[in-house]
Amino acid sequence: MSVGFIGAGRLAMAMAKGFIRAGAVPAENIFASAPDNLVGRAELRNIKELGIQVTHSNTALVSQSDVVFLAIKANVVKNVLEEISPFVTQRHLFVTPMAGITIKSVEESLPEETRVIRMMPNTPLVVGEGATVYARGEHATKHDAETVEVLLSNVGWCFEGKEEYMDAVTGLSGSGPAYVFLSIDALATGGVKMGLSRQESLRVAAETIQAAARRVLETGAHPSMLKDEVCSNNSLGQSALAAIHKMEKGGFRALLMDAVEAGEDRTKELRRMGEVKNHVED
């Protein structure tokens, strides 16, 4: 199997590293393309260090690849798909990680019966800890889904879902790391306010959130139950309960729920804007 990345930025770099590290795809079977400009040339220099083959030609990449990841920005996808469409054959599987870009819009820009899978990763993928949801297009097969799972399992955790929920996934998982980073920063700043050093506070906050998340995953217990374990009747529990009371009064839970909803709404808005723009251009 050969894998190509149209776009050679951080997402492509992270996935290529994961595939090579796990032995899923040898470096010589991975290709990357980027524009022949300052940014594109810099990206290709970086990704070339992995031992993969690089080019400025998207069409050459497609001709050499079985699985093609569209690791590009949404505002250029229409032009890129028009460029490569004449070179797409039945052997190709396209994977699109772009927020707001539907499977149908990709399928309509490529030859009939082209196999397309849409994925929504998040940035922890760059350290091999991504959480990715993917959905199959009309012509993508079970084998295609298995291929994507094998590849993505090398850069984190993934599962198959329905495309109708992809905007919600974007608000929850795609944008989720930003909510967590903000939480870590806020917790650390609280520690600094109480006299800890910034470095100590950041480490303690990050380790605490990582450990709490691991406990949820490893036990399978509901977070509310685990929260109640912390808020026990001893002195530590009483301190935690006082803090939780303060957070609940401030609307912490509702704020996070609203953030997920706002992320979904913005994704839908961006998609509608893209659809209008493409309609005007056509």
Short mmCIF file of C-alpha atoms in Angstrom, two decimals:
data_model
loop_
_atom_site.label_atom_id
_atom_site.label_comp_id
_atom_site.label_asym_id
_atom_site.label_seq_id
_atom_site.Cartn_x
_atom_site.Cartn_y
_atom_site.Cartn_z
CA MET A 1 0.00 0.00 0.00
CA SER A 2 1.20 3.50 -0.85
CA VAL A 3 -0.02 6.62 0.93
CA GLY A 4 0.01 10.19 -0.33
CA PHE A 5 -0.54 13.49 1.46
CA ILE A 6 -1.70 16.45 -0.58
CA GLY A 7 -0.44 19.06 1.84
CA ALA A 8 2.70 18.60 3.92
CA GLY A 9 1.91 20.50 7.11
CA ARG A 10 1.71 19.34 10.73
CA LEU A 11 -1.14 16.87 10.17
CA ALA A 12 0.64 15.14 7.30
CA MET A 13 3.92 15.12 9.23
CA ALA A 14 2.29 13.60 12.31
CA MET A 15 0.49 10.86 10.41
CA ALA A 16 3.52 10.01 8.28
CA LYS A 17 5.68 9.73 11.42
CA GLY A 18 3.12 7.44 13.04
CA PHE A 19 2.79 5.19 10.00
CA ILE A 20 6.56 4.84 9.65
CA ARG A 21 7.22 4.36 13.37
CA ALA A 22 4.66 1.56 13.60
CA GLY A 23 5.83 -0.12 10.41
CA ALA A 24 2.36 0.29 8.88
CA VAL A 25 3.74 1.94 5.73
CA PRO A 26 7.44 2.10 4.83
CA ALA A 27 8.83 5.58 4.22
CA GLU A 28 9.53 4.84 0.56
CA ASN A 29 5.80 4.19 0.03
CA ILE A 30 4.74 7.56 1.42
CA PHE A 31 4.48 10.67 -0.74
CA ALA A 32 3.76 14.32 0.04
CA SER A 33 3.04 17.32 -2.14
CA ALA A 34 2.93 21.04 -1.42
CA PRO A 35 2.87 24.24 -3.51
CA ASP A 36 6.09 25.58 -5.01
CA ASN A 37 6.24 28.61 -2.73
CA LEU A 38 8.11 29.57 0.44
CA VAL A 39 5.69 27.82 2.80
CA GLY A 40 5.32 24.75 0.60
CA ARG A 41 9.06 24.35 0.10
CA ALA A 42 9.69 24.63 3.85
CA GLU A 43 7.01 22.02 4.62
CA LEU A 44 8.48 19.61 2.09
CA ARG A 45 11.99 20.07 3.51
CA ASN A 46 10.70 19.15 6.96
CA ILE A 47 8.69 16.13 5.92
CA LYS A 48 11.42 14.89 3.57
CA GLU A 49 13.58 14.28 6.65
CA LEU A 50 11.35 11.27 7.37
CA GLY A 51 12.67 9.62 4.22
CA ILE A 52 9.46 9.98 2.25
CA GLN A 53 9.21 11.15 -1.36
CA VAL A 54 8.16 14.75 -1.99
CA THR A 55 6.88 16.66 -4.99
CA HIS A 56 5.25 19.93 -5.98
CA SER A 57 2.90 18.03 -8.30
CA ASN A 58 -0.44 16.90 -6.87
CA THR A 59 -1.19 14.89 -9.99
CA ALA A 60 2.11 13.00 -9.76
CA LEU A 61 1.35 12.19 -6.13
CA VAL A 62 -2.10 10.82 -6.98
CA SER A 63 -0.64 8.64 -9.72
CA GLN A 64 1.76 7.08 -7.19
CA SER A 65 -0.64 6.62 -4.26
CA ASP A 66 -3.36 4.16 -3.28
CA VAL A 67 -4.67 6.13 -0.28
CA VAL A 68 -4.69 9.92 -0.61
CA PHE A 69 -5.13 12.21 2.42
CA LEU A 70 -6.39 15.69 1.54
CA ALA A 71 -4.35 17.46 4.24
CA ILE A 72 -5.08 20.92 2.86
CA LYS A 73 -7.11 23.98 3.82
CA ALA A 74 -10.78 24.03 2.93
CA ASN A 75 -10.44 27.16 0.81
CA VAL A 76 -8.26 25.39 -1.78
CA VAL A 77 -9.94 21.98 -1.85
CA LYS A 78 -12.20 22.77 -4.83
CA ASN A 79 -9.27 23.77 -7.07
CA VAL A 80 -7.16 20.81 -5.93
CA LEU A 81 -9.92 18.29 -6.63
CA GLU A 82 -10.50 19.76 -10.09
CA GLU A 83 -6.76 19.49 -10.77
CA ILE A 84 -6.38 15.84 -9.75
CA SER A 85 -9.74 14.50 -10.94
CA PRO A 86 -8.49 13.32 -14.38
CA PHE A 87 -5.85 11.18 -12.63
CA VAL A 88 -8.20 9.43 -10.19
CA THR A 89 -8.94 5.75 -10.82
CA GLN A 90 -10.88 2.99 -9.08
CA ARG A 91 -7.84 2.02 -7.01
CA HIS A 92 -7.85 5.30 -5.10
CA LEU A 93 -9.26 5.87 -1.64
CA PHE A 94 -9.52 9.53 -0.58
CA VAL A 95 -9.52 10.58 3.07
CA THR A 96 -10.54 14.14 3.97
CA PRO A 97 -9.84 15.62 7.43
CA MET A 98 -11.22 19.09 6.68
CA ALA A 99 -13.85 20.55 8.99
CA GLY A 100 -17.07 21.44 7.20
CA ILE A 101 -16.17 19.68 3.94
CA THR A 102 -18.76 16.98 3.33
CA ILE A 103 -18.21 13.62 1.71
CA LYS A 104 -20.73 14.52 -0.98
CA SER A 105 -18.85 17.68 -1.96
CA VAL A 106 -15.66 15.65 -2.45
CA GLU A 107 -17.44 12.85 -4.31
CA GLU A 108 -19.08 15.32 -6.69
CA SER A 109 -15.69 16.79 -7.62
CA LEU A 110 -14.12 13.40 -8.45
CA PRO A 111 -15.05 10.64 -10.92
CA GLU A 112 -18.18 8.59 -10.24
CA GLU A 113 -17.91 5.89 -7.59
CA THR A 114 -14.72 7.32 -6.10
CA ARG A 115 -14.28 5.98 -2.57
CA VAL A 116 -14.19 8.74 0.03
CA ILE A 117 -13.86 8.69 3.82
CA ARG A 118 -14.20 11.77 5.99
CA MET A 119 -12.26 11.97 9.24
CA MET A 120 -12.16 14.46 12.09
CA PRO A 121 -8.86 14.24 14.01
CA ASN A 122 -7.59 16.48 16.78
CA THR A 123 -4.18 17.98 17.44
CA PRO A 124 -2.92 15.42 20.03
CA LEU A 125 -2.50 13.24 16.96
CA VAL A 126 0.92 14.90 16.61
CA VAL A 127 2.09 13.05 19.74
CA GLY A 128 0.36 9.80 18.80
CA GLU A 129 -2.61 10.42 21.11
CA GLY A 130 -5.26 11.63 18.69
CA ALA A 131 -8.98 10.92 18.93
CA THR A 132 -10.40 10.54 15.43
CA VAL A 133 -13.90 9.83 14.19
CA TYR A 134 -14.42 8.83 10.56
CA ALA A 135 -17.39 8.22 8.28
CA ARG A 136 -17.66 6.33 5.02
CA GLY A 137 -18.94 7.77 1.76
CA GLU A 138 -21.42 6.02 -0.51
CA HIS A 139 -18.82 3.93 -2.31
CA ALA A 140 -16.29 3.33 0.49
CA THR A 141 -16.21 -0.31 1.55
CA LYS A 142 -15.78 -2.11 4.84
CA HIS A 143 -12.24 -2.92 3.72
CA ASP A 144 -11.60 0.81 3.19
CA ALA A 145 -12.80 1.47 6.74
CA GLU A 146 -10.47 -1.23 8.05
CA THR A 147 -7.58 0.30 6.11
CA VAL A 148 -8.22 3.72 7.63
CA GLU A 149 -8.51 2.23 11.13
CA VAL A 150 -5.22 0.37 10.74
CA LEU A 151 -3.50 3.57 9.65
CA LEU A 152 -5.05 5.90 12.21
CA SER A 153 -4.55 3.50 15.11
CA ASN A 154 -0.86 4.34 14.78
CA VAL A 155 -1.51 7.96 15.77
CA GLY A 156 -4.13 7.46 18.47
CA TRP A 157 -7.64 6.09 18.84
CA CYS A 158 -10.36 6.09 16.20
CA PHE A 159 -13.83 4.78 15.53
CA GLU A 160 -16.44 4.87 12.77
CA GLY A 161 -19.45 7.14 13.14
CA LYS A 162 -22.13 8.76 11.01
CA GLU A 163 -21.33 11.82 8.93
CA GLU A 164 -24.43 13.61 10.20
CA TYR A 165 -22.68 13.90 13.58
CA MET A 166 -19.34 15.12 12.22
CA ASP A 167 -20.04 18.77 12.99
CA ALA A 168 -20.81 17.81 16.58
CA VAL A 169 -17.60 15.77 16.70
CA THR A 170 -15.74 18.87 15.49
CA GLY A 171 -17.17 20.87 18.38
CA LEU A 172 -16.35 18.13 20.90
CA SER A 173 -13.17 16.40 19.78
CA GLY A 174 -11.71 18.51 16.99
CA SER A 175 -11.88 21.68 19.08
CA GLY A 176 -11.76 19.88 22.43
CA PRO A 177 -8.00 20.12 23.01
CA ALA A 178 -8.34 23.92 23.01
CA TYR A 179 -10.84 23.70 25.88
CA VAL A 180 -8.47 21.44 27.80
CA PHE A 181 -5.46 23.68 27.15
CA LEU A 182 -7.45 26.64 28.44
CA SER A 183 -8.38 24.61 31.53
CA ILE A 184 -4.75 23.67 32.15
CA ASP A 185 -3.71 27.30 31.81
CA ALA A 186 -6.44 28.44 34.21
CA LEU A 187 -5.59 25.76 36.79
CA ALA A 188 -1.90 26.58 36.55
CA THR A 189 -2.59 30.29 36.95
CA GLY A 190 -4.59 29.47 40.07
CA GLY A 191 -1.56 27.62 41.40
CA VAL A 192 0.67 30.61 40.66
CA LYS A 193 -1.79 32.85 42.50
CA MET A 194 -1.40 30.57 45.53
CA GLY A 195 2.40 30.83 45.41
CA LEU A 196 3.58 27.98 43.17
CA SER A 197 5.99 28.65 40.33
CA ARG A 198 4.56 28.80 36.80
CA GLN A 199 6.57 25.75 35.75
CA GLU A 200 5.45 23.70 38.75
CA SER A 201 1.82 24.72 38.30
CA LEU A 202 1.73 23.86 34.61
CA ARG A 203 3.24 20.43 35.23
CA VAL A 204 0.88 19.64 38.11
CA ALA A 205 -2.18 20.84 36.16
CA ALA A 206 -1.27 18.89 33.02
CA GLU A 207 -0.42 15.71 34.94
CA THR A 208 -3.67 15.99 36.92
CA ILE A 209 -5.84 16.26 33.82
CA GLN A 210 -3.94 13.47 32.07
CA ALA A 211 -4.29 11.18 35.10
CA ALA A 212 -7.99 11.96 35.51
CA ALA A 213 -8.66 11.23 31.83
CA ARG A 214 -6.72 7.97 32.09
CA ARG A 215 -8.81 6.96 35.08
CA VAL A 216 -12.04 7.50 33.15
CA LEU A 217 -10.77 5.42 30.24
CA GLU A 218 -9.26 2.61 32.31
CA THR A 219 -12.14 2.17 34.76
CA GLY A 220 -15.04 2.83 32.41
CA ALA A 221 -16.72 4.54 35.37
CA HIS A 222 -18.94 7.58 34.90
CA PRO A 223 -17.05 10.82 35.59
CA SER A 224 -19.67 11.83 38.16
CA MET A 225 -18.92 8.72 40.19
CA LEU A 226 -15.18 9.39 40.05
CA LYS A 227 -15.83 13.01 41.04
CA ASP A 228 -17.80 11.81 44.08
CA GLU A 229 -14.85 9.60 45.07
CA VAL A 230 -12.65 12.70 45.24
CA CYS A 231 -15.31 14.70 47.09
CA SER A 232 -15.37 12.27 50.01
CA ASN A 233 -15.90 13.06 53.68
CA ASN A 234 -12.23 13.61 54.54
CA SER A 235 -10.46 16.96 54.54
CA LEU A 236 -9.27 16.64 50.93
CA GLY A 237 -12.77 15.72 49.82
CA GLN A 238 -14.26 18.69 51.65
CA SER A 239 -11.81 21.00 49.91
CA ALA A 240 -12.69 19.49 46.54
CA LEU A 241 -16.41 19.79 47.27
CA ALA A 242 -16.04 23.48 48.12
CA ALA A 243 -14.20 24.01 44.83
CA ILE A 244 -16.83 22.07 42.86
CA HIS A 245 -19.57 24.16 44.48
CA LYS A 246 -17.79 27.31 43.29
CA MET A 247 -17.45 25.90 39.75
CA GLU A 248 -21.11 24.89 39.59
CA LYS A 249 -22.21 28.35 40.79
CA GLY A 250 -20.09 29.84 38.00
CA GLY A 251 -21.78 27.69 35.37
CA PHE A 252 -18.69 25.64 34.54
CA ARG A 253 -20.61 22.60 33.29
CA ALA A 254 -23.02 24.65 31.17
CA LEU A 255 -20.13 26.69 29.78
CA LEU A 256 -18.41 23.59 28.43
CA MET A 257 -21.67 22.31 26.96
CA ASP A 258 -22.18 25.70 25.29
CA ALA A 259 -18.62 25.59 23.94
CA VAL A 260 -19.24 22.26 22.19
CA GLU A 261 -22.47 23.61 20.73
CA ALA A 262 -20.76 26.82 19.58
CA GLY A 263 -18.03 24.78 17.90
CA GLU A 264 -20.63 22.75 16.03
CA ASP A 265 -22.57 25.86 15.02
CA ARG A 266 -19.44 27.56 13.67
CA THR A 267 -18.51 24.47 11.65
CA LYS A 268 -21.96 24.46 10.05
CA GLU A 269 -21.67 28.19 9.36
CA LEU A 270 -18.29 27.76 7.66
CA ARG A 271 -19.68 24.96 5.52
CA ARG A 272 -22.62 27.10 4.41
CA MET A 273 -20.26 29.96 3.57
CA GLY A 274 -18.16 27.58 1.48
CA GLU A 275 -21.21 26.25 -0.33
CA VAL A 276 -22.36 29.77 -1.18
CA LYS A 277 -18.87 30.75 -2.40
CA ASN A 278 -18.62 27.67 -4.63
CA HIS A 279 -22.11 28.30 -6.01
CA VAL A 280 -21.20 31.89 -6.92
CA GLU A 281 -17.94 30.77 -8.57
CA ASP A 282 -19.75 28.10 -10.58
#
